[in-house]
Amino acid sequence: MAVLASGCGILGGGTPRNLDLISVSSPRFRDGAPLPLDYSCKGGQGNPPLRWSGTAGAKSVALVVDDSNPRTGAEVHWVVFNIDPNTTELGENDVPRGAKQGQTTSGKVGYTPPCEADGSYRFTVYALSSDLDLQQGAPLSETLENIADHTIARGRLTAATIE
């Protein structure tokens, strides 16, 4: 999976290609701060709200939530794609109208809240050169490969741990 997604740094910290930057923030936590417990498996709020800018020129937007837990390895907690490029925020426990969700590492579709307190949780927004020709519930490897192939800009908000 990581090999498929390495072209644009989907999993991990690297960015092998020169990409434009997207600014990503949340009204609920700052970059490098802990993820509020409400958005973990011990909370009940679903996904945290996110805001972004810098996707001008995109035909579509995607969001990937993953972690880098040294004990359990990388896990993808959420994949949302074909978000309207005019969308600049995502509400708490929400999926933008018309967007689709792909499978997570666990095979589920939708936000799978993280549980490991010592993980590093990345909320990455991708500006894409086109919509992805994938169905709701598409396999994770296929979704990540398509995102990598169409990425023109990327931005990330990272939660260092869980509160």
PDB file of C-alpha atoms in Angstrom:
ATOM      1  CA  MET A   1       0.000   0.000   0.000  1.00  0.00           C
ATOM      2  CA  ALA A   2       2.754   2.480   0.902  1.00  0.00           C
ATOM      3  CA  VAL A   3       4.547   1.721  -2.364  1.00  0.00           C
ATOM      4  CA  LEU A   4       1.410   2.564  -4.318  1.00  0.00           C
ATOM      5  CA  ALA A   5       1.022   5.834  -2.501  1.00  0.00           C
ATOM      6  CA  SER A   6       4.636   6.942  -2.283  1.00  0.00           C
ATOM      7  CA  GLY A   7       4.561   9.122  -5.390  1.00  0.00           C
ATOM      8  CA  CYS A   8       3.001  12.069  -3.613  1.00  0.00           C
ATOM      9  CA  GLY A   9       3.732  11.252   0.006  1.00  0.00           C
ATOM     10  CA  ILE A  10       0.245   9.958   0.829  1.00  0.00           C
ATOM     11  CA  LEU A  11       1.579   7.767   3.621  1.00  0.00           C
ATOM     12  CA  GLY A  12       4.603   8.981   5.497  1.00  0.00           C
ATOM     13  CA  GLY A  13       6.158  12.388   5.628  1.00  0.00           C
ATOM     14  CA  GLY A  14       7.966  12.647   2.318  1.00  0.00           C
ATOM     15  CA  THR A  15       6.971  14.539  -0.783  1.00  0.00           C
ATOM     16  CA  PRO A  16       9.020  13.213  -3.685  1.00  0.00           C
ATOM     17  CA  ARG A  17       7.285  15.466  -6.224  1.00  0.00           C
ATOM     18  CA  ASN A  18       7.181  19.249  -6.161  1.00  0.00           C
ATOM     19  CA  LEU A  19       3.627  19.999  -5.072  1.00  0.00           C
ATOM     20  CA  ASP A  20       1.782  23.195  -4.292  1.00  0.00           C
ATOM     21  CA  LEU A  21       0.872  23.575  -0.624  1.00  0.00           C
ATOM     22  CA  ILE A  22      -2.583  23.550   0.928  1.00  0.00           C
ATOM     23  CA  SER A  23      -3.151  25.147   4.329  1.00  0.00           C
ATOM     24  CA  VAL A  24      -5.090  22.758   6.632  1.00  0.00           C
ATOM     25  CA  SER A  25      -6.450  23.649  10.077  1.00  0.00           C
ATOM     26  CA  SER A  26      -9.130  22.691  12.578  1.00  0.00           C
ATOM     27  CA  PRO A  27     -11.085  24.794  15.046  1.00  0.00           C
ATOM     28  CA  ARG A  28     -10.694  21.891  17.527  1.00  0.00           C
ATOM     29  CA  PHE A  29      -6.902  21.353  17.599  1.00  0.00           C
ATOM     30  CA  ARG A  30      -3.653  22.918  16.368  1.00  0.00           C
ATOM     31  CA  ASP A  31      -0.938  21.280  14.286  1.00  0.00           C
ATOM     32  CA  GLY A  32       1.269  19.222  16.606  1.00  0.00           C
ATOM     33  CA  ALA A  33      -1.252  19.304  19.466  1.00  0.00           C
ATOM     34  CA  PRO A  34      -3.123  16.222  20.721  1.00  0.00           C
ATOM     35  CA  LEU A  35      -6.261  15.027  18.939  1.00  0.00           C
ATOM     36  CA  PRO A  36      -9.227  15.720  21.245  1.00  0.00           C
ATOM     37  CA  LEU A  37     -10.529  12.521  22.843  1.00  0.00           C
ATOM     38  CA  ASP A  38     -13.972  13.171  21.278  1.00  0.00           C
ATOM     39  CA  TYR A  39     -12.561  12.189  17.845  1.00  0.00           C
ATOM     40  CA  SER A  40     -10.918   8.968  19.023  1.00  0.00           C
ATOM     41  CA  CYS A  41     -12.461   5.532  19.568  1.00  0.00           C
ATOM     42  CA  LYS A  42     -13.190   6.639  23.156  1.00  0.00           C
ATOM     43  CA  GLY A  43     -15.274   9.605  21.993  1.00  0.00           C
ATOM     44  CA  GLY A  44     -18.466   9.767  20.018  1.00  0.00           C
ATOM     45  CA  GLN A  45     -18.101  12.770  17.734  1.00  0.00           C
ATOM     46  CA  GLY A  46     -16.821  11.081  14.570  1.00  0.00           C
ATOM     47  CA  ASN A  47     -14.345  13.074  12.505  1.00  0.00           C
ATOM     48  CA  PRO A  48     -13.085  16.472  13.660  1.00  0.00           C
ATOM     49  CA  PRO A  49     -13.992  19.587  11.672  1.00  0.00           C
ATOM     50  CA  LEU A  50     -11.347  20.689   9.168  1.00  0.00           C
ATOM     51  CA  ARG A  51     -10.723  23.794   7.048  1.00  0.00           C
ATOM     52  CA  TRP A  52      -8.396  24.247   4.098  1.00  0.00           C
ATOM     53  CA  SER A  53      -7.303  26.734   1.461  1.00  0.00           C
ATOM     54  CA  GLY A  54      -5.037  26.538  -1.559  1.00  0.00           C
ATOM     55  CA  THR A  55      -7.012  24.190  -3.800  1.00  0.00           C
ATOM     56  CA  ALA A  56      -7.642  26.725  -6.586  1.00  0.00           C
ATOM     57  CA  GLY A  57      -7.271  25.039  -9.950  1.00  0.00           C
ATOM     58  CA  ALA A  58      -8.212  21.621  -8.605  1.00  0.00           C
ATOM     59  CA  LYS A  59     -10.944  19.581 -10.270  1.00  0.00           C
ATOM     60  CA  SER A  60     -11.549  17.610  -7.085  1.00  0.00           C
ATOM     61  CA  VAL A  61     -10.307  17.270  -3.499  1.00  0.00           C
ATOM     62  CA  ALA A  62      -9.507  14.185  -1.404  1.00  0.00           C
ATOM     63  CA  LEU A  63      -8.861  13.661   2.306  1.00  0.00           C
ATOM     64  CA  VAL A  64      -6.854  10.840   3.880  1.00  0.00           C
ATOM     65  CA  VAL A  65      -6.537  10.312   7.634  1.00  0.00           C
ATOM     66  CA  ASP A  66      -3.714   7.983   8.643  1.00  0.00           C
ATOM     67  CA  ASP A  67      -1.356   7.366  11.523  1.00  0.00           C
ATOM     68  CA  SER A  68       2.237   6.372  12.072  1.00  0.00           C
ATOM     69  CA  ASN A  69       2.197   4.314  15.229  1.00  0.00           C
ATOM     70  CA  PRO A  70       5.650   2.801  15.808  1.00  0.00           C
ATOM     71  CA  ARG A  71       4.124  -0.325  17.421  1.00  0.00           C
ATOM     72  CA  THR A  72       1.330  -1.087  14.933  1.00  0.00           C
ATOM     73  CA  GLY A  73       2.615   0.517  11.721  1.00  0.00           C
ATOM     74  CA  ALA A  74       0.694   2.814   9.374  1.00  0.00           C
ATOM     75  CA  GLU A  75      -3.079   2.610   9.382  1.00  0.00           C
ATOM     76  CA  VAL A  76      -5.541   4.522   7.207  1.00  0.00           C
ATOM     77  CA  HIS A  77      -8.540   5.692   9.246  1.00  0.00           C
ATOM     78  CA  TRP A  78     -10.516   7.480   6.531  1.00  0.00           C
ATOM     79  CA  VAL A  79     -10.501   8.184   2.805  1.00  0.00           C
ATOM     80  CA  VAL A  80     -12.881  10.711   1.232  1.00  0.00           C
ATOM     81  CA  PHE A  81     -12.617  11.622  -2.442  1.00  0.00           C
ATOM     82  CA  ASN A  82     -14.417  13.541  -5.181  1.00  0.00           C
ATOM     83  CA  ILE A  83     -15.021  16.447  -2.817  1.00  0.00           C
ATOM     84  CA  ASP A  84     -16.194  19.500  -4.765  1.00  0.00           C
ATOM     85  CA  PRO A  85     -13.146  21.749  -5.313  1.00  0.00           C
ATOM     86  CA  ASN A  86     -15.110  24.766  -4.048  1.00  0.00           C
ATOM     87  CA  THR A  87     -15.496  23.096  -0.652  1.00  0.00           C
ATOM     88  CA  THR A  88     -13.115  24.562   1.916  1.00  0.00           C
ATOM     89  CA  GLU A  89     -14.281  22.891   5.102  1.00  0.00           C
ATOM     90  CA  LEU A  90     -15.569  19.669   6.511  1.00  0.00           C
ATOM     91  CA  GLY A  91     -17.963  19.662   9.442  1.00  0.00           C
ATOM     92  CA  GLU A  92     -17.730  17.518  12.524  1.00  0.00           C
ATOM     93  CA  ASN A  93     -18.923  13.977  11.761  1.00  0.00           C
ATOM     94  CA  ASP A  94     -19.722  14.973   8.181  1.00  0.00           C
ATOM     95  CA  VAL A  95     -19.058  13.984   4.572  1.00  0.00           C
ATOM     96  CA  PRO A  96     -19.485  16.702   1.933  1.00  0.00           C
ATOM     97  CA  ARG A  97     -22.458  16.281  -0.411  1.00  0.00           C
ATOM     98  CA  GLY A  98     -21.497  14.288  -3.509  1.00  0.00           C
ATOM     99  CA  ALA A  99     -18.220  13.009  -2.044  1.00  0.00           C
ATOM    100  CA  LYS A 100     -17.427   9.288  -1.832  1.00  0.00           C
ATOM    101  CA  GLN A 101     -15.624   7.292   0.818  1.00  0.00           C
ATOM    102  CA  GLY A 102     -13.188   4.461   0.233  1.00  0.00           C
ATOM    103  CA  GLN A 103     -12.238   1.551   2.440  1.00  0.00           C
ATOM    104  CA  THR A 104      -9.892   2.027   5.391  1.00  0.00           C
ATOM    105  CA  THR A 105      -7.134  -0.343   6.480  1.00  0.00           C
ATOM    106  CA  SER A 106      -9.756  -2.322   8.417  1.00  0.00           C
ATOM    107  CA  GLY A 107     -11.892  -2.676   5.276  1.00  0.00           C
ATOM    108  CA  LYS A 108     -14.644  -0.434   6.652  1.00  0.00           C
ATOM    109  CA  VAL A 109     -16.034   2.549   4.770  1.00  0.00           C
ATOM    110  CA  GLY A 110     -16.210   5.792   6.735  1.00  0.00           C
ATOM    111  CA  TYR A 111     -14.258   7.398   9.570  1.00  0.00           C
ATOM    112  CA  THR A 112     -12.615   4.777  11.772  1.00  0.00           C
ATOM    113  CA  PRO A 113     -11.567   6.689  14.900  1.00  0.00           C
ATOM    114  CA  PRO A 114      -7.990   6.170  16.058  1.00  0.00           C
ATOM    115  CA  CYS A 115      -7.355   4.428  19.395  1.00  0.00           C
ATOM    116  CA  GLU A 116      -3.610   4.384  20.049  1.00  0.00           C
ATOM    117  CA  ALA A 117      -2.729   7.282  22.357  1.00  0.00           C
ATOM    118  CA  ASP A 118       0.894   7.340  21.189  1.00  0.00           C
ATOM    119  CA  GLY A 119       0.176   7.547  17.459  1.00  0.00           C
ATOM    120  CA  SER A 120       0.732  10.535  15.191  1.00  0.00           C
ATOM    121  CA  TYR A 121      -2.486  11.236  13.282  1.00  0.00           C
ATOM    122  CA  ARG A 122      -2.303  13.009   9.914  1.00  0.00           C
ATOM    123  CA  PHE A 123      -5.262  14.735   8.262  1.00  0.00           C
ATOM    124  CA  THR A 124      -4.055  15.285   4.697  1.00  0.00           C
ATOM    125  CA  VAL A 125      -5.969  17.208   2.038  1.00  0.00           C
ATOM    126  CA  TYR A 126      -5.096  16.654  -1.625  1.00  0.00           C
ATOM    127  CA  ALA A 127      -6.018  18.863  -4.588  1.00  0.00           C
ATOM    128  CA  LEU A 128      -6.549  16.594  -7.590  1.00  0.00           C
ATOM    129  CA  SER A 129      -6.362  17.166 -11.322  1.00  0.00           C
ATOM    130  CA  SER A 130      -9.634  15.253 -11.866  1.00  0.00           C
ATOM    131  CA  ASP A 131     -12.431  13.377 -10.136  1.00  0.00           C
ATOM    132  CA  LEU A 132     -11.539   9.784  -9.360  1.00  0.00           C
ATOM    133  CA  ASP A 133     -13.369   7.176 -11.410  1.00  0.00           C
ATOM    134  CA  LEU A 134     -14.062   5.013  -8.355  1.00  0.00           C
ATOM    135  CA  GLN A 135     -17.191   3.801  -6.620  1.00  0.00           C
ATOM    136  CA  GLN A 136     -18.223   4.355  -2.996  1.00  0.00           C
ATOM    137  CA  GLY A 137     -16.347   1.763  -0.922  1.00  0.00           C
ATOM    138  CA  ALA A 138     -13.465   1.393  -3.397  1.00  0.00           C
ATOM    139  CA  PRO A 139     -10.528  -0.732  -2.150  1.00  0.00           C
ATOM    140  CA  LEU A 140      -7.896   1.191  -0.207  1.00  0.00           C
ATOM    141  CA  SER A 141      -4.955   0.370  -2.495  1.00  0.00           C
ATOM    142  CA  GLU A 142      -6.910   1.455  -5.575  1.00  0.00           C
ATOM    143  CA  THR A 143      -8.056   4.690  -3.944  1.00  0.00           C
ATOM    144  CA  LEU A 144      -4.579   5.651  -2.689  1.00  0.00           C
ATOM    145  CA  GLU A 145      -3.025   4.880  -6.075  1.00  0.00           C
ATOM    146  CA  ASN A 146      -5.598   7.072  -7.857  1.00  0.00           C
ATOM    147  CA  ILE A 147      -5.081   9.924  -5.392  1.00  0.00           C
ATOM    148  CA  ALA A 148      -1.303   9.702  -5.874  1.00  0.00           C
ATOM    149  CA  ASP A 149      -1.668   9.721  -9.666  1.00  0.00           C
ATOM    150  CA  HIS A 150      -3.808  12.903  -9.681  1.00  0.00           C
ATOM    151  CA  THR A 151      -2.331  15.000  -6.840  1.00  0.00           C
ATOM    152  CA  ILE A 152      -1.357  18.585  -7.725  1.00  0.00           C
ATOM    153  CA  ALA A 153      -1.208  20.026  -4.173  1.00  0.00           C
ATOM    154  CA  ARG A 154      -1.103  18.710  -0.627  1.00  0.00           C
ATOM    155  CA  GLY A 155      -1.490  20.000   2.916  1.00  0.00           C
ATOM    156  CA  ARG A 156      -1.447  18.296   6.288  1.00  0.00           C
ATOM    157  CA  LEU A 157      -2.579  18.845   9.863  1.00  0.00           C
ATOM    158  CA  THR A 158      -0.979  16.480  12.364  1.00  0.00           C
ATOM    159  CA  ALA A 159      -2.182  15.513  15.839  1.00  0.00           C
ATOM    160  CA  ALA A 160       0.800  14.332  17.878  1.00  0.00           C
ATOM    161  CA  THR A 161      -1.162  12.023  20.216  1.00  0.00           C
ATOM    162  CA  ILE A 162      -4.680  11.595  21.575  1.00  0.00           C
ATOM    163  CA  GLU A 163      -5.690  13.656  24.638  1.00  0.00           C
TER     164      GLU A 163
END
